[in-house]
Short mmCIF file of C-alpha atoms and ligand atoms in Angstrom, two decimals:
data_model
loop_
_atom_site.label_atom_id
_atom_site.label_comp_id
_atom_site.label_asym_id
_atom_site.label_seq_id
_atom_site.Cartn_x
_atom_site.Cartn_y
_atom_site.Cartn_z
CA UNK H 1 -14.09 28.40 10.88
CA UNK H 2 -11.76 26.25 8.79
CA UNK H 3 -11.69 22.86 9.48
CA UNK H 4 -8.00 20.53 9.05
CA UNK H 5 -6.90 17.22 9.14
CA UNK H 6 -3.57 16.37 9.91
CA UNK H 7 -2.29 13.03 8.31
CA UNK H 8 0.74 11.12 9.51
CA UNK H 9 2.42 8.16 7.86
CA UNK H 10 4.53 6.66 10.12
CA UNK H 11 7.43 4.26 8.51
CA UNK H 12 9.95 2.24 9.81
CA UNK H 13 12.59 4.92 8.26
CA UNK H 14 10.76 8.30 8.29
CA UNK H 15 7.60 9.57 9.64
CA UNK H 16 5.57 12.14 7.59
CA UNK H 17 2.63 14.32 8.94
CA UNK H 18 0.89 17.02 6.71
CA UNK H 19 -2.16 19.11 7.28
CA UNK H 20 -4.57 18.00 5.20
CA UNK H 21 -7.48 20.25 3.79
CA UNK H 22 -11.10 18.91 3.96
CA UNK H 23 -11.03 18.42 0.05
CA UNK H 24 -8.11 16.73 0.86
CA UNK H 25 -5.32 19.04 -0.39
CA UNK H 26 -1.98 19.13 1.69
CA UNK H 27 -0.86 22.54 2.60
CA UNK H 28 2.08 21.46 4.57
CA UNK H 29 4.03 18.60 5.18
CA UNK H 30 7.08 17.80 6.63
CA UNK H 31 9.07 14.42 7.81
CA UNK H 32 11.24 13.37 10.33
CA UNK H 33 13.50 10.41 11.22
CA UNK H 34 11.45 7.34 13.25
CA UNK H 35 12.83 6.84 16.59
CA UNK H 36 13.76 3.42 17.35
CA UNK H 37 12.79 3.66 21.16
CA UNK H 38 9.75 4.24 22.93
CA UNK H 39 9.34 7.62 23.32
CA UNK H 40 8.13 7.63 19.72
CA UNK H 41 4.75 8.78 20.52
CA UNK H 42 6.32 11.83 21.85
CA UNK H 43 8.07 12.35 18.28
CA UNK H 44 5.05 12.03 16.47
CA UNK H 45 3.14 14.67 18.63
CA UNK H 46 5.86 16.82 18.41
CA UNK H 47 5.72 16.58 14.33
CA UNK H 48 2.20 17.11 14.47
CA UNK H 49 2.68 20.06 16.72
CA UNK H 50 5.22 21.41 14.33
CA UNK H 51 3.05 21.16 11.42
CA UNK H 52 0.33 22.99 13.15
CA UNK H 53 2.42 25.85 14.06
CA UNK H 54 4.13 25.85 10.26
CA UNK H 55 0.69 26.06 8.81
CA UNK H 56 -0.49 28.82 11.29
CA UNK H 57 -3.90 27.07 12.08
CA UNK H 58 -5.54 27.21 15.32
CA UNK H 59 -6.14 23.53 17.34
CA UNK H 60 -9.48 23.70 17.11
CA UNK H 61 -9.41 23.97 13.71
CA UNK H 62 -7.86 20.55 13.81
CA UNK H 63 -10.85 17.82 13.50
CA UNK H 64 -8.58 15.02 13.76
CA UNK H 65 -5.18 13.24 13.22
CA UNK H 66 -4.92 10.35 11.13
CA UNK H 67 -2.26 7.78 11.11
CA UNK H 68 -1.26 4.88 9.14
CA UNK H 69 1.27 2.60 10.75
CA UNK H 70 2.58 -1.09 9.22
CA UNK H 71 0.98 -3.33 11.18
CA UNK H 72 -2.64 -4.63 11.87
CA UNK H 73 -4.90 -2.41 14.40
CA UNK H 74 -6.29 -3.27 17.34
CA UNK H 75 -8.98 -0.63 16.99
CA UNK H 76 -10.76 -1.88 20.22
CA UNK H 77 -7.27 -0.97 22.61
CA UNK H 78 -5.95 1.33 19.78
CA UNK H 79 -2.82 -0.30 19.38
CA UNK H 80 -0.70 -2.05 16.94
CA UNK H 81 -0.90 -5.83 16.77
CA UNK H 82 2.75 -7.44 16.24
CA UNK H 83 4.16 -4.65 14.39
CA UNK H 84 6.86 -4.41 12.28
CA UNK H 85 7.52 -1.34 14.18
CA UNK H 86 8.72 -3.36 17.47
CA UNK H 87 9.21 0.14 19.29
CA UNK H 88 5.15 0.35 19.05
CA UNK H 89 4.71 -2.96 20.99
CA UNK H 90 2.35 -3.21 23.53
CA UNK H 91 2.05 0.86 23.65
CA UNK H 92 -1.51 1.90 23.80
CA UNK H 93 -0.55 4.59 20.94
CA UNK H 94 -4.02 6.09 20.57
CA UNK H 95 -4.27 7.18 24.08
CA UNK H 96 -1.09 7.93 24.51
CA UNK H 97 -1.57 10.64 21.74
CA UNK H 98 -4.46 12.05 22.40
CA UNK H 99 -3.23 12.83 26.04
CA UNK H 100 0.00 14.47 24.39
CA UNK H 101 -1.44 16.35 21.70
CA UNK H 102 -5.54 16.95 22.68
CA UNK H 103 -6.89 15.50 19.44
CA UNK H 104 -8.88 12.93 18.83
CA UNK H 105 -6.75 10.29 16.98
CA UNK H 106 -7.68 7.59 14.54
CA UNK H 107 -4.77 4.63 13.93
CA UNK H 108 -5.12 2.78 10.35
CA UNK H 109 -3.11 -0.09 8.95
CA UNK H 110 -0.92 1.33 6.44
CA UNK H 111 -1.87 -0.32 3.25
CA UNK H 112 -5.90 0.21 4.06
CA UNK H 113 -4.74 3.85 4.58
CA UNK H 114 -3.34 4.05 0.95
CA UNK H 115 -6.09 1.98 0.10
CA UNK H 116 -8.73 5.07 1.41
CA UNK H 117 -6.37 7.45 -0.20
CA UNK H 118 -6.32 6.07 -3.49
CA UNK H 119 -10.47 5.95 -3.05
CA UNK H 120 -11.28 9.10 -2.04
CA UNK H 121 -8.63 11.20 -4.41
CA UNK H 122 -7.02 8.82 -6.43
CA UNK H 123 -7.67 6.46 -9.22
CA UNK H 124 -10.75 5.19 -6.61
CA UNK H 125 -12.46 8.01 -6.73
CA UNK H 126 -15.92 7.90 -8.00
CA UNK H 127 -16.36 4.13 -7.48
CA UNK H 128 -18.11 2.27 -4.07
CA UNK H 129 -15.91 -0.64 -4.44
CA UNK H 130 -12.37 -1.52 -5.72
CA UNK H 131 -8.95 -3.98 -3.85
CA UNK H 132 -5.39 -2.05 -3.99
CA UNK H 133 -2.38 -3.97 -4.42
CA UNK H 134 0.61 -2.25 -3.09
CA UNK H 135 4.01 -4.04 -5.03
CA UNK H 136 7.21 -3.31 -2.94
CA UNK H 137 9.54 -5.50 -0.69
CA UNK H 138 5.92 -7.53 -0.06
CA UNK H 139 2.47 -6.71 -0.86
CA UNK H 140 0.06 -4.55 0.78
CA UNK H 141 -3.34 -4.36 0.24
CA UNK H 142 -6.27 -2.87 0.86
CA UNK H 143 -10.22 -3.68 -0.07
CA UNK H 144 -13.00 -1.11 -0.17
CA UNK H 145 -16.54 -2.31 -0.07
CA UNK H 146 -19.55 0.09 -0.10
CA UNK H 147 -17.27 2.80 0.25
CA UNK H 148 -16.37 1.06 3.56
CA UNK H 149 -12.89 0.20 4.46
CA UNK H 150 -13.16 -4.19 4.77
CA UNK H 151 -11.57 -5.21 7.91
CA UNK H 152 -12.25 -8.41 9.61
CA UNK H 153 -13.54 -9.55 12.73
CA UNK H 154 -9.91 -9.12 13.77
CA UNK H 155 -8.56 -6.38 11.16
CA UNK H 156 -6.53 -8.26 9.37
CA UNK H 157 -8.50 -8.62 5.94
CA UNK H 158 -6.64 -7.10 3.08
CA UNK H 159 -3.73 -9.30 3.11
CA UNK H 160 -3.54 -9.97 -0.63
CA UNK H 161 -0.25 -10.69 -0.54
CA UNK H 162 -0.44 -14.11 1.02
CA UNK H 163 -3.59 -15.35 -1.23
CA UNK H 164 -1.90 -18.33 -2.80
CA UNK H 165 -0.90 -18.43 -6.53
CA UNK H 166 1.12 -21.84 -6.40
CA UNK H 167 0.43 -24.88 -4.45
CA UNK H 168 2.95 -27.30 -6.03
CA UNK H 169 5.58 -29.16 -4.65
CA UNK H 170 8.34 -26.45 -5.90
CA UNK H 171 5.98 -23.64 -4.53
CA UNK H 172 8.13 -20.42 -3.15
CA UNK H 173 8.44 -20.06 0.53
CA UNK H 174 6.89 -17.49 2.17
CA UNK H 175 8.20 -15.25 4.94
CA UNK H 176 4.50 -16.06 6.79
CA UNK H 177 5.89 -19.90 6.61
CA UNK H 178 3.46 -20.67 3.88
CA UNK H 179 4.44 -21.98 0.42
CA UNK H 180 2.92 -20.05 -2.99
CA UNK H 181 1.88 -16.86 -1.33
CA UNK H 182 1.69 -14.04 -4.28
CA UNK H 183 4.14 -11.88 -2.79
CA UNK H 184 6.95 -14.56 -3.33
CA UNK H 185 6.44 -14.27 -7.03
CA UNK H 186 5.18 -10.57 -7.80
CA UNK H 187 6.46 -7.94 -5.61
CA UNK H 188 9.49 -5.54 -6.93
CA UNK H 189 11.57 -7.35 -4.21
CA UNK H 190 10.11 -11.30 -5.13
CA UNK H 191 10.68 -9.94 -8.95
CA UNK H 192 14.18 -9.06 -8.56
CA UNK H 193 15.13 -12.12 -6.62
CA UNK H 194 13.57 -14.69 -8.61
CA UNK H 195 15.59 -12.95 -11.72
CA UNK H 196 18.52 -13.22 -9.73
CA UNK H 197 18.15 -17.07 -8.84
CA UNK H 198 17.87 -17.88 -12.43
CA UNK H 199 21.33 -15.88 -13.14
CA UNK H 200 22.93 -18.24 -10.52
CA UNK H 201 21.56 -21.67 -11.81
CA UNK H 202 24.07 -19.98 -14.98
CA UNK H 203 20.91 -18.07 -17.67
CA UNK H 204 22.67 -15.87 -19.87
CA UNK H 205 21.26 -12.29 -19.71
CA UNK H 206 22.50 -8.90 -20.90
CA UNK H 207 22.71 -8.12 -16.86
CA UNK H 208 24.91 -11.36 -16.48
CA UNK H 209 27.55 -9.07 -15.59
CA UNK H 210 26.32 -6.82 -13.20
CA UNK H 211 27.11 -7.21 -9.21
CA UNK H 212 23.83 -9.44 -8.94
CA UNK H 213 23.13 -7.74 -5.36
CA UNK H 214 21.93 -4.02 -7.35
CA UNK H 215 19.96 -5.67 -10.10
CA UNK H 216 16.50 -3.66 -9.70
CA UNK H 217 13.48 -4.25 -11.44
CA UNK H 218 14.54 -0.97 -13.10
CA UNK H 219 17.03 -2.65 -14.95
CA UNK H 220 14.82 -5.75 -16.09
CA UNK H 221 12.25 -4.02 -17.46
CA UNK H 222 15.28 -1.86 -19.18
CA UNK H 223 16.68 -6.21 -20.30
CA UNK H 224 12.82 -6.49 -21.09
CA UNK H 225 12.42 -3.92 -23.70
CA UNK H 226 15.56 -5.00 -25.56
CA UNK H 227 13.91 -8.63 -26.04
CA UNK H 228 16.46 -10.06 -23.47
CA UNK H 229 14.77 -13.74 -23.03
CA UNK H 230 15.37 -14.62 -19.13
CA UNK H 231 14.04 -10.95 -18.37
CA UNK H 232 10.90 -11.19 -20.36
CA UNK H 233 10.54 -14.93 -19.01
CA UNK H 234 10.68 -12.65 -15.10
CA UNK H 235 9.15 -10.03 -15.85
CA UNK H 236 6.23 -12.18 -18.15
CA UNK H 237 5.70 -14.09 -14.45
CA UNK H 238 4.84 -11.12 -12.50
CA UNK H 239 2.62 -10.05 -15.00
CA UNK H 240 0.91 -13.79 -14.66
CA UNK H 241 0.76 -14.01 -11.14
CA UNK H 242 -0.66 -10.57 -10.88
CA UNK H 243 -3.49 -11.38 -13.41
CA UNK H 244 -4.54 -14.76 -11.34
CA UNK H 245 -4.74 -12.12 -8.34
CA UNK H 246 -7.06 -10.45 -10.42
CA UNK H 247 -9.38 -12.95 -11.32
CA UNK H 248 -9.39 -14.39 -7.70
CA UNK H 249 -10.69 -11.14 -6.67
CA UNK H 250 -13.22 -9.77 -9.51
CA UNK H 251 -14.95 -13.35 -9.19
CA UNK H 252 -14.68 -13.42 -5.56
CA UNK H 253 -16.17 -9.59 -4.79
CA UNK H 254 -16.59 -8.46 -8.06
CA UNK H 255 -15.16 -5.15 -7.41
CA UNK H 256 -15.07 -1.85 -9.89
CA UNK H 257 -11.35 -1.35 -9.47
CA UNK H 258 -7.96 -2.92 -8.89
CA UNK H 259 -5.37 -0.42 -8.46
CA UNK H 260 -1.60 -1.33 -8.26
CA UNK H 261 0.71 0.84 -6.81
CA UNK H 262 4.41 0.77 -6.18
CA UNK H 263 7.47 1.86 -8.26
CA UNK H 264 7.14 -1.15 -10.36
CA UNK H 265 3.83 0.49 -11.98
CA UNK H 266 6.52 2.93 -13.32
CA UNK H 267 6.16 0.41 -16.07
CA UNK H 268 2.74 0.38 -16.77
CA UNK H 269 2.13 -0.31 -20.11
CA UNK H 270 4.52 -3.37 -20.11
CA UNK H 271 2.34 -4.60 -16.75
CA UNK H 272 -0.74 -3.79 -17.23
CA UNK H 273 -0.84 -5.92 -20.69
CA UNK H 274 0.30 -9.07 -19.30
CA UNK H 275 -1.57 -8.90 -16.01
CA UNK H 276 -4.58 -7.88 -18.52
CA UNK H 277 -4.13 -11.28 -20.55
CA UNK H 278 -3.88 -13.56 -18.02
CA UNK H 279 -7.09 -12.08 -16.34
CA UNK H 280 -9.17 -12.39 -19.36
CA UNK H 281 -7.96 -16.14 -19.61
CA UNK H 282 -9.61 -16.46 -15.92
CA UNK H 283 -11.86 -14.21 -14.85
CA UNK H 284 -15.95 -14.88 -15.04
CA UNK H 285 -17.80 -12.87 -17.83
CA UNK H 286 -19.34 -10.50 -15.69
CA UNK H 287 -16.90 -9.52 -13.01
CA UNK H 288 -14.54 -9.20 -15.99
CA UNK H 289 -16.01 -6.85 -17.97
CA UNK H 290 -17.15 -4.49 -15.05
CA UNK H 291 -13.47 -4.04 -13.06
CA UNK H 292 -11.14 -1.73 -14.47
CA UNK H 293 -7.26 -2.53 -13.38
CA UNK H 294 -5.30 0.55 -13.21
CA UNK H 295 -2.79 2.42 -12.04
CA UNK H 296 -2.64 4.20 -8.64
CA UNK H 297 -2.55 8.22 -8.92
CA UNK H 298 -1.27 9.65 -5.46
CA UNK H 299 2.59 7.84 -5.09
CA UNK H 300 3.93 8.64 -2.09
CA UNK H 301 0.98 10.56 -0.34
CA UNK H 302 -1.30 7.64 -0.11
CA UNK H 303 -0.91 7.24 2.81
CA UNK H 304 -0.86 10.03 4.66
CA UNK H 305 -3.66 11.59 2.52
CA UNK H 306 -5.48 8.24 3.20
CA UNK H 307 -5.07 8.23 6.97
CA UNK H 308 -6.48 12.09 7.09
CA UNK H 309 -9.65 10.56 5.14
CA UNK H 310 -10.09 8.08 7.46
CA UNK H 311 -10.18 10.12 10.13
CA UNK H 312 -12.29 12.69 8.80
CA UNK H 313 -14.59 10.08 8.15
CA UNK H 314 -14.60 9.33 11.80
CA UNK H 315 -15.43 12.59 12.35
CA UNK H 316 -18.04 13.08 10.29
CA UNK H 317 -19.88 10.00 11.36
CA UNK H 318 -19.72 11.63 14.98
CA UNK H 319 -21.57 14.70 14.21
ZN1 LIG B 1 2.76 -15.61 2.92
#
């Protein structure tokens, strides 16, 4: 008999569930619209159903579903701790499901699901220990240690992007309510904004006359390559504050891997330079040499190929 995973990624736009070969191949995906109410547990068994059907497996092929939601995990109640998903609130998600659909479910933070992604079939693969940065409107992380997903007594380890990179007076503030965490300097979002402030205190830039609300990082890393001085200053920052990241975490766990992900790695060669300089400045001499910063390999199916990993891993521990 075959055996199938089916993977869901559940967003606060779309939700995406695939079935997911043992090797971890998908063979079908599809995605639907999140539903802002409650009854979004029956949408998600629904899209697992459909996928099911699409495929033409049989159910007890399926060994699992796996599902990455933003949010930390109660993995003791299987539920969502203040998630940004306010429709999962309180809902008891992983018994909800498994009543609706029969399978045995297994709920993962979002960014440790990438994280397991990017380890088992991505540019993790082959290592026992690495810590993913995810660089988007925040950042995500994710730290694997003995090929074992790190948690925390209350599953919130992995927050990398409040580790603080600042603690001066002038010090960014923080959407947690803290001052200097890295995500206020480094993510696409933190980039873009910081580039923007400096156009409003009256910098010159080749961008000076775009509508400053669609400047994308896109378009200073385009400033960037022609030499344009208040993009490289930006874009040289990120780079910086990336690299301290870095060092914090090769001395602190002295990992084999960092992996970045995120559409601002479209850019690697420019980023991976200047986060590789200011490492080498900090980092200790034998942490430093052994971790290899790179470049994540599975985009947009992370996530859903990391939260069918995880919960094949569940199921092979239970056998
Ligand atoms: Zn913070």
């Amino acid at each position: 008999m075959s055996k199938y995973i089916i993977g869901v990624d559940l967003g606060g736009t779309n939700m995406r569930a695939g079935v997911v070969s043992v090797t971890g191949k998908i063979l079908f995906k599809k995605s639907l619209p999140t539903v802002s109410s409650a009854d979004i547990s029956d949408r998600i068994g629904d899209l697992i159903a459909e996928v099911i059907l699409a495929q033409n497996i049989k159910n007890d092929e399926v060994v699992g579903v796996g599902i990455g939601v933003p949010g930390p995990i109660d993995h003791k109640n299987g539920s969502v701790l203040s998630p940004n998903l306010p429709q999962l609130s309180g809902l008891p998600i992983v018994e909800i499901l498994e009543r609706i659909t029969g399978f045995s479910i297994n709920l993962e933070n979002d960014a440790n699901a990438a994280t397991y992604g990017e380890f088992w079939l991505g540019a993790g693969r082959d290592c026992r220990s690495l810590v993913m940065a995810t660089l988007g409107t925040g950042i995500g992380g994710g730290i694997i240690f003995n090929g074992e997903l790190v948690r925390g007594i209350d599953w919130t380890a992995g927050e990398l992007g409040h580790v603080n990179v600042d603690s001066g007076a002038g010090a960014r503030l923080c959407g947690c309510g803290a001052r200097g965490c890295i995500e206020t300097y480094a993510s696409a979002i933190s980039t873009e904004r910081r580039f923007v402030e400096e156009l409003e205190r009256g910098r010159e830039s080749e961008l000076s006359s775009m509508d400053k609300n669609k400047i994308t990082c896109v378009d200073i890393f385009e400033a960037y390559k022609d030499g344009d001085s208040l993009a490289v200053e930006t874009i040289n920052e990120t780079g910086r504050m990336l690299g301290i990241l870095c060092s914090s975490m090769a001395n602190l766990l002295n990992p084999e891997k960092f992996i970045f992900s995120g559409g601002i790695t479209n850019e690697w060669d420019i980023l991976s330079k200047l986060i590789i300089d200011e490492f080498n400045k900090r980092v200790l001499t034998i942490p430093g040499q052994r971790m290899q910063i790179l470049r994540a390999e599975l985009e947009n199916d992370a996530g859903l190929i990391g939260a069918a990993g995880c919960a094949l891993k569940t199921y092979e521990t239970s056998q």
